[in-house]
Short mmCIF file of C-alpha atoms in Angstrom, two decimals:
data_model
loop_
_atom_site.label_atom_id
_atom_site.label_comp_id
_atom_site.label_asym_id
_atom_site.label_seq_id
_atom_site.Cartn_x
_atom_site.Cartn_y
_atom_site.Cartn_z
CA UNK A 1 -11.18 -11.35 -3.36
CA UNK A 2 -10.88 -8.46 -0.95
CA UNK A 3 -11.02 -5.43 -3.26
CA UNK A 4 -12.47 -4.41 -6.63
CA UNK A 5 -11.68 -1.01 -8.16
CA UNK A 6 -12.64 0.62 -11.45
CA UNK A 7 -9.71 2.03 -13.41
CA UNK A 8 -10.51 5.78 -13.60
CA UNK A 9 -8.71 6.02 -16.95
CA UNK A 10 -10.49 3.11 -18.57
CA UNK A 11 -13.94 2.58 -17.10
CA UNK A 12 -14.28 -0.90 -18.65
CA UNK A 13 -11.31 -2.20 -16.60
CA UNK A 14 -11.71 -3.56 -13.10
CA UNK A 15 -8.72 -4.34 -10.88
CA UNK A 16 -9.42 -7.23 -8.54
CA UNK A 17 -7.16 -8.22 -5.64
CA UNK A 18 -6.90 -10.60 -2.72
CA UNK A 19 -4.63 -13.27 -1.32
CA UNK A 20 -2.17 -14.34 -4.07
CA UNK A 21 -4.43 -12.68 -6.61
CA UNK A 22 -4.31 -9.56 -8.74
CA UNK A 23 -5.98 -9.37 -12.14
CA UNK A 24 -7.33 -6.75 -14.48
CA UNK A 25 -10.75 -7.71 -15.75
CA UNK A 26 -12.29 -6.13 -18.84
CA UNK A 27 -15.95 -5.63 -19.60
CA UNK A 28 -16.88 -5.53 -23.28
CA UNK A 29 -20.26 -3.82 -23.53
CA UNK A 30 -20.80 -4.81 -27.17
CA UNK A 31 -20.03 -8.50 -26.75
CA UNK A 32 -21.41 -8.56 -23.19
CA UNK A 33 -18.31 -10.37 -21.92
CA UNK A 34 -16.34 -10.00 -18.71
CA UNK A 35 -12.94 -11.66 -18.72
CA UNK A 36 -9.35 -11.29 -17.52
CA UNK A 37 -7.32 -8.93 -19.68
CA UNK A 38 -4.08 -10.90 -19.89
CA UNK A 39 -2.15 -8.09 -21.59
CA UNK A 40 -3.04 -5.60 -18.85
CA UNK A 41 -2.58 -8.13 -16.02
CA UNK A 42 0.97 -9.11 -17.08
CA UNK A 43 2.23 -5.66 -16.00
CA UNK A 44 1.28 -6.54 -12.42
CA UNK A 45 2.85 -10.03 -12.31
CA UNK A 46 4.87 -9.14 -9.21
CA UNK A 47 1.58 -8.95 -7.27
CA UNK A 48 0.44 -12.49 -8.15
CA UNK A 49 2.23 -14.12 -5.21
CA UNK A 50 1.41 -11.40 -2.68
CA UNK A 51 -1.45 -11.20 -0.20
CA UNK A 52 -2.89 -7.87 -1.35
CA UNK A 53 -4.83 -6.25 1.51
CA UNK A 54 -5.91 -3.26 -0.56
CA UNK A 55 -5.21 -1.30 -3.72
CA UNK A 56 -6.39 1.97 -5.24
CA UNK A 57 -6.12 4.12 -8.35
CA UNK A 58 -5.23 7.80 -8.16
CA UNK A 59 -7.70 9.59 -10.41
CA UNK A 60 -5.49 12.69 -10.89
CA UNK A 61 -2.86 10.66 -12.75
CA UNK A 62 -2.37 7.06 -13.78
CA UNK A 63 -0.96 5.67 -10.53
CA UNK A 64 -2.09 2.39 -9.02
CA UNK A 65 -1.01 1.65 -5.43
CA UNK A 66 -1.11 -1.81 -3.83
CA UNK A 67 -0.38 -2.81 -0.22
CA UNK A 68 0.45 -6.29 1.02
CA UNK A 69 -0.11 -8.05 4.34
CA UNK A 70 3.64 -7.76 4.97
CA UNK A 71 3.46 -3.95 4.60
CA UNK A 72 5.07 -3.77 1.18
CA UNK A 73 3.79 -0.86 -0.93
CA UNK A 74 3.89 -1.13 -4.73
CA UNK A 75 3.50 2.02 -6.83
CA UNK A 76 2.74 1.68 -10.54
CA UNK A 77 2.58 4.49 -13.09
CA UNK A 78 1.01 3.71 -16.47
CA UNK A 79 1.10 -0.01 -15.54
CA UNK A 80 4.86 0.06 -14.84
CA UNK A 81 6.31 -0.58 -11.39
CA UNK A 82 8.13 2.62 -10.39
CA UNK A 83 8.56 2.11 -6.64
CA UNK A 84 8.42 -0.69 -4.10
CA UNK A 85 9.10 -0.07 -0.43
CA UNK A 86 8.69 -1.65 2.98
CA UNK A 87 6.29 0.49 4.99
CA UNK A 88 7.50 1.03 8.55
CA UNK A 89 5.43 2.81 11.14
CA UNK A 90 7.12 4.30 14.19
CA UNK A 91 4.74 6.06 16.56
CA UNK A 92 5.80 9.55 17.59
CA UNK A 93 6.04 8.37 21.21
CA UNK A 94 8.72 5.86 20.23
CA UNK A 95 10.55 8.41 18.09
CA UNK A 96 10.70 10.69 21.12
CA UNK A 97 11.70 7.79 23.37
CA UNK A 98 14.59 6.85 21.08
CA UNK A 99 15.96 10.38 21.39
CA UNK A 100 15.87 10.46 25.20
CA UNK A 101 19.08 9.90 27.08
CA UNK A 102 18.47 7.56 29.96
CA UNK A 103 19.43 9.29 33.17
CA UNK A 104 18.30 6.57 35.51
CA UNK A 105 18.83 2.93 34.53
CA UNK A 106 16.11 1.75 36.97
CA UNK A 107 13.62 3.93 35.11
CA UNK A 108 14.32 2.10 31.82
CA UNK A 109 12.36 -0.97 32.95
CA UNK A 110 9.19 1.09 33.20
CA UNK A 111 9.57 2.21 29.58
CA UNK A 112 9.03 -0.80 27.38
CA UNK A 113 9.79 -0.20 23.75
CA UNK A 114 8.14 -2.39 21.13
CA UNK A 115 10.58 -4.19 18.87
CA UNK A 116 9.37 -2.80 15.54
CA UNK A 117 11.49 -5.24 13.55
CA UNK A 118 9.73 -8.27 15.04
CA UNK A 119 7.32 -9.64 12.36
CA UNK A 120 4.74 -10.59 15.01
CA UNK A 121 4.81 -7.06 16.44
CA UNK A 122 4.41 -5.65 12.96
CA UNK A 123 1.45 -7.88 12.13
CA UNK A 124 -0.23 -7.44 15.50
CA UNK A 125 0.32 -3.74 15.98
CA UNK A 126 0.69 -1.80 12.80
CA UNK A 127 -0.07 -3.77 9.68
CA UNK A 128 -1.82 -2.00 6.82
CA UNK A 129 -5.57 -2.48 6.72
CA UNK A 130 -6.60 -0.10 3.93
CA UNK A 131 -5.52 2.43 1.30
CA UNK A 132 -7.37 5.43 -0.03
CA UNK A 133 -6.31 7.78 -2.83
CA UNK A 134 -5.76 11.49 -2.20
CA UNK A 135 -5.27 14.24 -4.77
CA UNK A 136 -1.48 13.77 -4.92
CA UNK A 137 -0.84 10.50 -3.13
CA UNK A 138 -2.53 8.06 -0.80
CA UNK A 139 -3.55 7.46 2.79
CA UNK A 140 -2.81 4.29 4.75
CA UNK A 141 -4.98 3.03 7.60
CA UNK A 142 -3.34 0.76 10.19
CA UNK A 143 -4.88 -2.09 12.16
CA UNK A 144 -5.30 -2.04 15.93
CA UNK A 145 -3.74 1.34 16.63
CA UNK A 146 -6.05 3.76 14.85
CA UNK A 147 -3.26 5.44 12.91
CA UNK A 148 -3.60 7.20 9.59
CA UNK A 149 -0.53 7.98 7.47
CA UNK A 150 -0.76 10.32 4.49
CA UNK A 151 1.78 10.25 1.66
CA UNK A 152 2.38 12.36 -1.41
CA UNK A 153 4.13 10.99 -4.48
CA UNK A 154 6.90 13.33 -5.64
CA UNK A 155 8.08 14.09 -9.14
CA UNK A 156 10.80 11.42 -9.00
CA UNK A 157 8.45 8.81 -7.46
CA UNK A 158 9.74 9.57 -3.99
CA UNK A 159 7.14 9.14 -1.30
CA UNK A 160 6.91 12.25 0.83
CA UNK A 161 5.38 12.74 4.24
CA UNK A 162 3.94 10.75 7.06
CA UNK A 163 1.40 12.74 9.02
#
């Protein structure tokens, strides 16, 4: 288990995640029991085979966001999957480099561009390490490079922005 969160809309529910694990646990104060809520957990079945590095609830609405070790972001609204996307981080230096026209071929050797599609590069350089909710979206922290990406969830579940 790598993360435990309290559902802000139902304080007796705890979402618990880790490698190949995502469950909703329920605490019954009257019976003094703490057990997996199978009905609630079934809505998140797609996460059962994923290595979840972090997840969070957005307290302003009923969104739950989960991130995997392979940089897949899952967005749920009212326990229903509404968006799944492959997070790709391209540093602004590389964006600028891609737009440059090479004037001198000899100079190109001094500019080494990381192959962002290489899985090892992705894991070593910019894999997701944490998520944190914001008022209208979420923030992503990246390993090894000290980058923070902020996203807003739009009205049609589009993910807007990357600061």
